[in-house]
Coordinates of C-alpha atoms in Angstrom, one line a residue:
X1 CA -6.1 -12.8 2.8
X2 CA -6.7 -15.2 5.9
X3 CA -9.9 -15.6 6.8
X4 CA -9.7 -14.8 10.5
X5 CA -8.5 -11.6 9.3
X6 CA -11.1 -11.0 6.5
X7 CA -13.7 -12.3 9.2
X8 CA -12.5 -9.5 12.0
X9 CA -12.7 -6.9 8.9
X10 CA -16.3 -7.6 8.2
X11 CA -17.1 -6.9 11.6
X12 CA -15.4 -4.0 12.4
X13 CA -16.9 -2.3 8.9
X14 CA -20.4 -3.4 10.0
X15 CA -19.8 -2.1 13.6
X16 CA -18.7 1.1 12.5
X17 CA -21.6 1.7 9.6
X18 CA -24.1 0.9 12.3
X19 CA -26.1 3.9 13.6
X20 CA -25.8 4.5 17.4
X21 CA -28.7 3.2 19.2
X22 CA -31.3 5.4 20.2
X23 CA -29.4 8.4 18.5
X24 CA -30.2 11.6 20.0
X25 CA -31.9 14.4 18.1
X26 CA -29.8 17.6 18.8
X27 CA -30.9 20.8 17.3
X28 CA -28.4 23.9 17.1
X29 CA -28.9 27.6 16.7
X30 CA -25.6 29.4 16.2
X31 CA -25.3 33.1 15.5
X32 CA -22.6 35.8 15.3
X33 CA -23.1 39.1 14.8
X34 CA -19.5 41.0 13.8
X35 CA -21.0 43.8 11.1
X36 CA -22.8 46.3 13.2
X37 CA -24.1 49.4 11.1
X38 CA -24.1 51.8 14.1
X39 CA -21.4 51.3 16.7
X40 CA -17.8 49.7 16.1
X41 CA -17.9 46.5 14.4
X42 CA -16.1 43.6 16.4
X43 CA -14.0 41.7 14.7
X44 CA -14.4 37.9 16.2
X45 CA -17.8 37.0 16.6
X46 CA -18.4 35.4 13.0
X47 CA -15.4 33.9 13.5
X48 CA -16.5 32.3 16.9
X49 CA -20.1 31.5 15.8
X50 CA -18.4 29.6 12.2
X51 CA -16.3 27.5 14.5
X52 CA -18.7 26.5 16.9
X53 CA -21.2 25.4 13.9
X54 CA -18.7 23.5 12.5
X55 CA -17.8 21.8 15.9
X56 CA -21.7 21.4 16.8
X57 CA -22.5 19.7 13.4
X58 CA -19.2 17.2 14.1
X59 CA -20.9 16.0 17.0
X60 CA -24.0 15.4 15.5
X61 CA -26.0 18.6 16.0
X62 CA -28.7 19.9 13.1
X63 CA -27.9 23.6 12.7
X64 CA -30.6 25.7 12.2
X65 CA -30.2 27.3 8.5
X66 CA -27.7 24.8 8.1
X67 CA -24.8 27.0 9.0
X68 CA -24.1 29.9 11.1
X69 CA -26.1 32.7 11.2
X70 CA -24.7 35.7 10.5
X71 CA -24.4 39.4 11.2
X72 CA -28.6 39.2 11.8
X73 CA -30.9 42.3 11.5
X74 CA -33.6 42.6 14.4
X75 CA -35.9 40.8 11.7
X76 CA -34.1 37.9 10.9
X77 CA -32.9 37.5 14.1
X78 CA -36.4 36.9 15.4
X79 CA -36.8 34.5 13.0
X80 CA -34.0 32.4 13.3
X81 CA -35.4 31.8 17.0
X82 CA -38.7 31.1 16.0
X83 CA -37.4 28.7 13.5
X84 CA -35.2 27.0 16.3
X85 CA -38.2 26.6 18.5
X86 CA -40.6 24.8 15.4
X87 CA -37.3 22.6 14.9
X88 CA -36.8 21.5 18.4
X89 CA -40.4 19.6 18.3
X90 CA -39.3 16.3 19.3
X91 CA -35.6 17.1 20.3
X92 CA -33.2 15.5 22.9
X93 CA -31.0 18.1 23.2
X94 CA -31.3 22.0 22.3
X95 CA -28.3 24.3 22.3
X96 CA -28.4 28.0 21.5
X97 CA -24.9 29.7 20.8
X98 CA -24.7 33.9 20.9
X99 CA -21.1 35.5 19.9
X100 CA -21.9 39.5 19.5
X101 CA -23.0 42.5 21.3
X102 CA -25.0 42.1 24.6
X103 CA -25.9 44.5 27.1
X104 CA -27.7 44.3 30.4
X105 CA -30.6 46.6 31.4
X106 CA -32.8 46.6 34.3
X107 CA -31.4 42.8 35.2
X108 CA -32.7 41.7 31.9
X109 CA -30.2 40.6 29.2
X110 CA -30.4 41.7 25.6
X111 CA -28.7 40.2 22.6
X112 CA -28.1 43.1 20.1
X113 CA -28.7 42.7 16.4
X114 CA -26.6 44.7 13.6
X115 CA -29.0 47.0 13.0
X116 CA -29.8 48.5 16.7
X117 CA -29.3 52.0 17.4
X118 CA -31.3 52.8 20.6
X119 CA -30.7 56.5 21.6
X120 CA -33.1 55.8 25.0
X121 CA -34.5 52.9 27.3
X122 CA -37.6 52.2 25.7
X123 CA -36.1 51.4 22.3
X124 CA -34.2 48.2 23.9
X125 CA -37.8 46.7 23.8
X126 CA -38.1 46.9 20.1
X127 CA -34.7 47.0 18.9
X128 CA -32.8 44.0 20.8
X129 CA -33.9 40.2 21.7
X130 CA -34.5 39.6 25.3
X131 CA -32.2 36.3 25.5
X132 CA -35.4 35.0 27.8
X133 CA -37.3 34.9 24.6
X134 CA -34.6 31.8 23.6
X135 CA -35.1 29.9 27.0
X136 CA -38.5 30.1 26.3
X137 CA -38.7 28.9 22.6
X138 CA -36.5 26.1 24.6
X139 CA -38.9 25.0 27.5
X140 CA -42.1 24.8 25.8
X141 CA -40.5 22.4 23.3
X142 CA -39.6 20.1 25.8
X143 CA -36.3 19.0 25.1
X144 CA -34.3 17.1 27.4
X145 CA -31.7 19.2 27.7
X146 CA -31.1 22.9 27.1
X147 CA -28.0 24.7 26.6
X148 CA -27.6 28.6 26.2
X149 CA -24.2 29.6 25.6
X150 CA -23.3 33.7 25.5
X151 CA -20.6 34.8 24.4
X152 CA -21.6 38.3 24.8
X153 CA -20.5 40.0 28.1
X154 CA -19.0 43.0 26.2
X155 CA -19.1 46.7 27.0
X156 CA -22.3 48.4 26.4
X157 CA -21.8 50.2 23.2
X158 CA -24.4 52.4 23.3
X159 CA -23.2 54.6 26.1
X160 CA -22.1 57.3 24.7
X161 CA -25.1 57.4 22.3
X162 CA -27.9 58.4 24.9
X163 CA -28.1 54.7 26.7
X164 CA -26.6 55.0 30.1
X165 CA -28.7 52.7 32.2
X166 CA -27.0 50.0 31.8
X167 CA -24.3 47.8 33.9
X168 CA -21.3 46.1 32.3
X169 CA -21.4 42.7 31.0
X170 CA -24.7 40.7 31.4
X171 CA -26.4 40.0 34.5
X172 CA -27.1 36.5 36.4
X173 CA -29.9 34.6 34.8
X174 CA -32.2 31.7 36.4
X175 CA -31.9 28.8 34.6
X176 CA -35.3 26.9 33.9
X177 CA -35.8 23.3 34.6
X178 CA -33.4 20.8 32.3
X179 CA -31.2 23.8 31.4
X180 CA -27.6 25.1 31.4
X181 CA -26.7 28.6 31.2
X182 CA -22.8 29.5 29.9
X183 CA -21.5 32.5 30.2
X184 CA -18.2 33.8 28.6
X185 CA -17.7 35.2 32.1
X186 CA -18.9 36.5 35.7
X187 CA -21.9 38.4 35.9
X188 CA -21.5 41.9 35.9
X189 CA -17.8 41.4 34.4
X190 CA -16.9 42.1 30.5
X191 CA -15.6 39.2 28.7
X192 CA -12.2 39.7 26.2
X193 CA -12.7 39.9 22.2
X194 CA -9.9 38.4 21.8
X195 CA -6.8 39.2 19.3
X196 CA -6.2 36.0 17.5
X197 CA -9.4 35.4 15.5
X198 CA -11.5 33.8 18.0
X199 CA -12.5 34.6 21.6
X200 CA -11.0 32.9 24.2
X201 CA -14.3 31.0 25.7
X202 CA -15.3 30.1 22.1
X203 CA -11.7 28.9 21.4
X204 CA -11.4 26.7 24.3
X205 CA -15.0 25.6 24.0
X206 CA -14.9 24.4 20.5
X207 CA -11.8 22.7 21.6
X208 CA -13.1 20.9 24.9
X209 CA -16.3 19.8 23.5
X210 CA -14.8 17.5 20.8
X211 CA -12.9 15.4 23.9
X212 CA -14.9 12.2 24.7
X213 CA -15.5 11.3 28.1
X214 CA -16.4 14.6 29.4
X215 CA -20.4 14.9 30.6
X216 CA -21.7 18.4 30.4
X217 CA -20.7 19.8 33.7
X218 CA -17.4 18.6 33.6
X219 CA -17.3 20.1 30.3
X220 CA -17.7 23.4 31.0
X221 CA -15.8 23.3 34.0
X222 CA -13.0 22.6 31.9
X223 CA -13.6 25.1 29.5
X224 CA -13.7 28.0 32.4
X225 CA -10.5 26.4 34.2
X226 CA -8.9 26.9 29.8
X227 CA -10.3 30.3 29.9
X228 CA -9.0 31.5 33.3
X229 CA -5.8 30.1 32.4
X230 CA -5.6 32.0 28.9
X231 CA -6.5 35.2 30.3
X232 CA -4.4 35.2 33.5
X233 CA -7.3 34.9 35.4
X234 CA -8.5 38.2 34.0
X235 CA -12.0 36.4 32.5
X236 CA -13.6 33.5 34.7
X237 CA -16.7 32.0 32.6
X238 CA -19.9 31.5 34.7
X239 CA -22.7 28.6 34.6
X240 CA -26.3 28.8 35.6
X241 CA -28.0 25.3 35.8
X242 CA -30.7 24.1 36.9
X243 CA -31.3 19.6 38.0
X244 CA -30.6 18.0 34.7
X245 CA -31.9 14.5 34.1
X246 CA -29.7 11.6 32.7
X247 CA -26.2 12.5 31.7
X248 CA -25.1 14.3 28.5
X249 CA -21.6 14.2 26.7
X250 CA -20.8 15.7 23.6
X251 CA -18.4 13.7 22.4
X252 CA -19.8 10.6 24.0
X253 CA -18.4 8.9 26.9
X254 CA -15.6 6.4 27.1
X255 CA -16.1 2.7 27.4
X256 CA -14.7 0.2 29.8
X257 CA -11.3 0.2 28.2
X258 CA -10.7 3.8 28.1
X259 CA -12.0 4.3 24.8
X260 CA -14.6 6.5 23.4
X261 CA -17.9 4.2 22.9
X262 CA -19.1 5.8 19.6
X263 CA -22.4 6.9 21.5
X264 CA -21.6 10.4 20.8
X265 CA -22.5 11.7 17.2
X266 CA -20.7 12.8 14.0
X267 CA -17.4 12.6 15.7
X268 CA -17.5 8.9 16.3
X269 CA -18.5 8.5 12.5
X270 CA -15.6 10.6 11.3
X271 CA -13.4 8.5 13.8
X272 CA -14.8 5.2 12.4
X273 CA -14.1 6.2 8.7
X274 CA -10.7 7.2 9.4
X275 CA -10.3 4.0 10.9
X276 CA -11.6 2.2 8.2
X277 CA -9.7 4.4 5.5
X278 CA -6.7 3.2 7.1
X279 CA -7.4 -0.4 7.5
X280 CA -8.0 -0.7 3.5
X281 CA -4.7 1.2 3.1
X282 CA -2.9 -1.4 5.0
X283 CA -4.8 -4.0 3.4
X284 CA -4.0 -2.9 -0.3
X285 CA 0.2 -2.7 1.0
X286 CA 0.3 -5.6 3.2
X287 CA 3.6 -5.2 4.6
X288 CA 4.9 -5.8 8.3
X289 CA 5.7 -2.6 9.2
X290 CA 2.5 -1.1 7.8
X291 CA 0.5 -3.6 10.5
X292 CA 2.7 -2.8 13.3
X293 CA 1.8 1.4 12.0
X294 CA -2.1 0.4 12.7
X295 CA -1.4 -1.6 15.9
X296 CA 0.5 1.3 17.2
X297 CA -2.2 3.9 16.2
X298 CA -5.3 1.8 17.7
X299 CA -3.8 0.0 20.4
X300 CA -7.6 -1.8 21.3
X301 CA -10.5 -2.9 19.6
X302 CA -11.5 -4.6 16.4
X303 CA -8.4 -2.6 14.1
X304 CA -5.9 -3.8 16.9
X305 CA -6.9 -7.1 16.8
X306 CA -7.0 -7.3 12.8
X307 CA -3.6 -5.7 12.9
X308 CA -2.4 -8.5 15.2
X309 CA -4.0 -11.4 13.4
X310 CA -2.3 -10.3 9.9
X311 CA 1.0 -9.7 12.0
X312 CA 0.7 -13.5 13.0
X313 CA 0.0 -14.9 9.4
X314 CA 2.7 -12.9 8.0
X315 CA 5.4 -14.4 10.9
X316 CA 4.0 -17.8 10.3
X317 CA 4.3 -17.2 6.2
X318 CA 7.9 -16.2 7.1
X319 CA 8.7 -19.0 9.4
X320 CA 7.8 -21.5 7.0
X321 CA 9.3 -20.5 3.9
X322 CA 12.7 -20.0 5.8
X323 CA 12.1 -23.5 6.6
X324 CA 11.1 -25.2 3.1
X325 CA 13.5 -27.6 1.8
X326 CA 14.7 -25.4 -1.0
X327 CA 15.6 -22.8 1.2
X328 CA 17.7 -24.9 3.0
X329 CA 19.4 -26.1 -0.4
X330 CA 20.1 -22.7 -1.1
X331 CA 21.8 -21.9 2.4
X332 CA 23.5 -24.8 2.0
X333 CA 25.0 -23.8 -1.4
X334 CA 25.9 -20.7 -0.3
X335 CA 27.7 -21.4 2.4
X336 CA 29.8 -23.9 0.4
X337 CA 30.4 -21.1 -2.5
X338 CA 31.3 -18.8 -0.1
X339 CA 33.7 -21.1 1.5
X340 CA 35.3 -22.1 -1.6
X341 CA 35.4 -18.1 -2.5
X342 CA 37.3 -17.7 0.9
X343 CA 39.9 -20.2 0.4
X344 CA 40.8 -17.9 -3.3
X345 CA 41.0 -14.5 -1.4
X346 CA 44.3 -13.7 -1.6
X347 CA 46.0 -16.2 -4.3
X348 CA 48.2 -14.3 -6.4
X349 CA 46.7 -15.5 -9.4
X350 CA 42.8 -13.9 -8.7
X351 CA 41.7 -11.1 -10.5
X352 CA 41.5 -8.1 -8.0
X353 CA 37.6 -7.5 -9.2
X354 CA 37.0 -10.8 -8.0
X355 CA 38.1 -10.6 -4.8
X356 CA 36.1 -7.4 -4.0
X357 CA 32.9 -9.9 -5.3
X358 CA 33.7 -12.9 -2.9
X359 CA 34.1 -10.0 -0.2
X360 CA 31.0 -8.6 -0.5
X361 CA 29.0 -12.1 -0.7
X362 CA 30.6 -12.8 2.6
X363 CA 29.1 -9.7 4.1
X364 CA 25.8 -10.5 2.6
X365 CA 25.8 -13.6 4.4
X366 CA 24.9 -12.1 7.3
X367 CA 21.4 -11.8 7.0
X368 CA 20.2 -14.6 8.7
X369 CA 19.7 -16.8 5.3
X370 CA 16.3 -15.7 4.5
X371 CA 14.6 -16.4 1.4
X372 CA 16.6 -13.5 -0.7
X373 CA 19.9 -14.9 0.0
X374 CA 22.8 -15.3 -2.5
X375 CA 22.5 -17.0 -6.0
X376 CA 25.7 -18.0 -7.4
X377 CA 26.5 -16.1 -10.6
X378 CA 29.3 -17.8 -12.1
X379 CA 31.9 -15.8 -11.1
X380 CA 35.1 -16.4 -12.8
X381 CA 38.5 -17.2 -10.0
X382 CA 41.7 -17.5 -11.9
X383 CA 44.8 -18.8 -10.7

């Protein structure tokens, strides 16, 4: 490999392997409750939570418990929130995601554990989790940015069992300083659970936060537009936010050339790893078509520079090879051979198969006279 290409690939490897400068500490608690014991179970929250956990891990979030926390009863839900608060110490970004049943009571929103079985209003305080408890955990940790995402705006599942003093959906919440609260739908409205494995809200959210160049406000605006379109206007997500200092990008901002600058966490690392693997394969095969494919896939940046450098080297080598004295001699010999053979084509004493071979040689002469030219192999012309 030529020195220029080797240098470019070395630099590319060092840049890709280096950790982002001043990387953010991101911590997330992801909860999905589906297997309710005393009311009708929900199909999708466990799937929604798993999707969000996988997506957030790829974006550089450390997950409480290492994965989505599924089907939590009251004791386990309380414990998970406490651990979340402890792990937030020193964090830059805190994110709480919940999918499952949620109800509002007297203007407060409650998240419903899988073992909840209230028969009167007073039971709610002991059997459910007030969503403000989660906000207080994040606020007390002093994170620069707190995100609470609630895909829980469903009908009250306990209405037929004595708990009637509730309204539909969730109530609007006050966002503390540095906090954004995202609801799957407007306050007091009911969100769809979804029929294809995920709710419309979480499906749109997981897709949108992977897109580089979207700050936090534009991210949730794009989610809202996607959900509204997907549900034919029946569901419109809602955001409550206080002023937020600085900017935040789930998947990193774009650089000046419109490409991802790699400051967004795990997703950038995954992309860099894929690019390095592509370059390693191209280096191993080292054919013009493969390097052109690299250039097509990575039109800017060091990968593009590496591909262009190698294509230029291959072009120079081919030009030098065609121009070499030995190649010129072979081309002249071939032309002479073809001319002599053409003079014999149609001679009444020529063998038919020999005439066919000469015609084939004439066709092959149109390949531009490259290094793979025709070599005389002792054809027998007979008069």
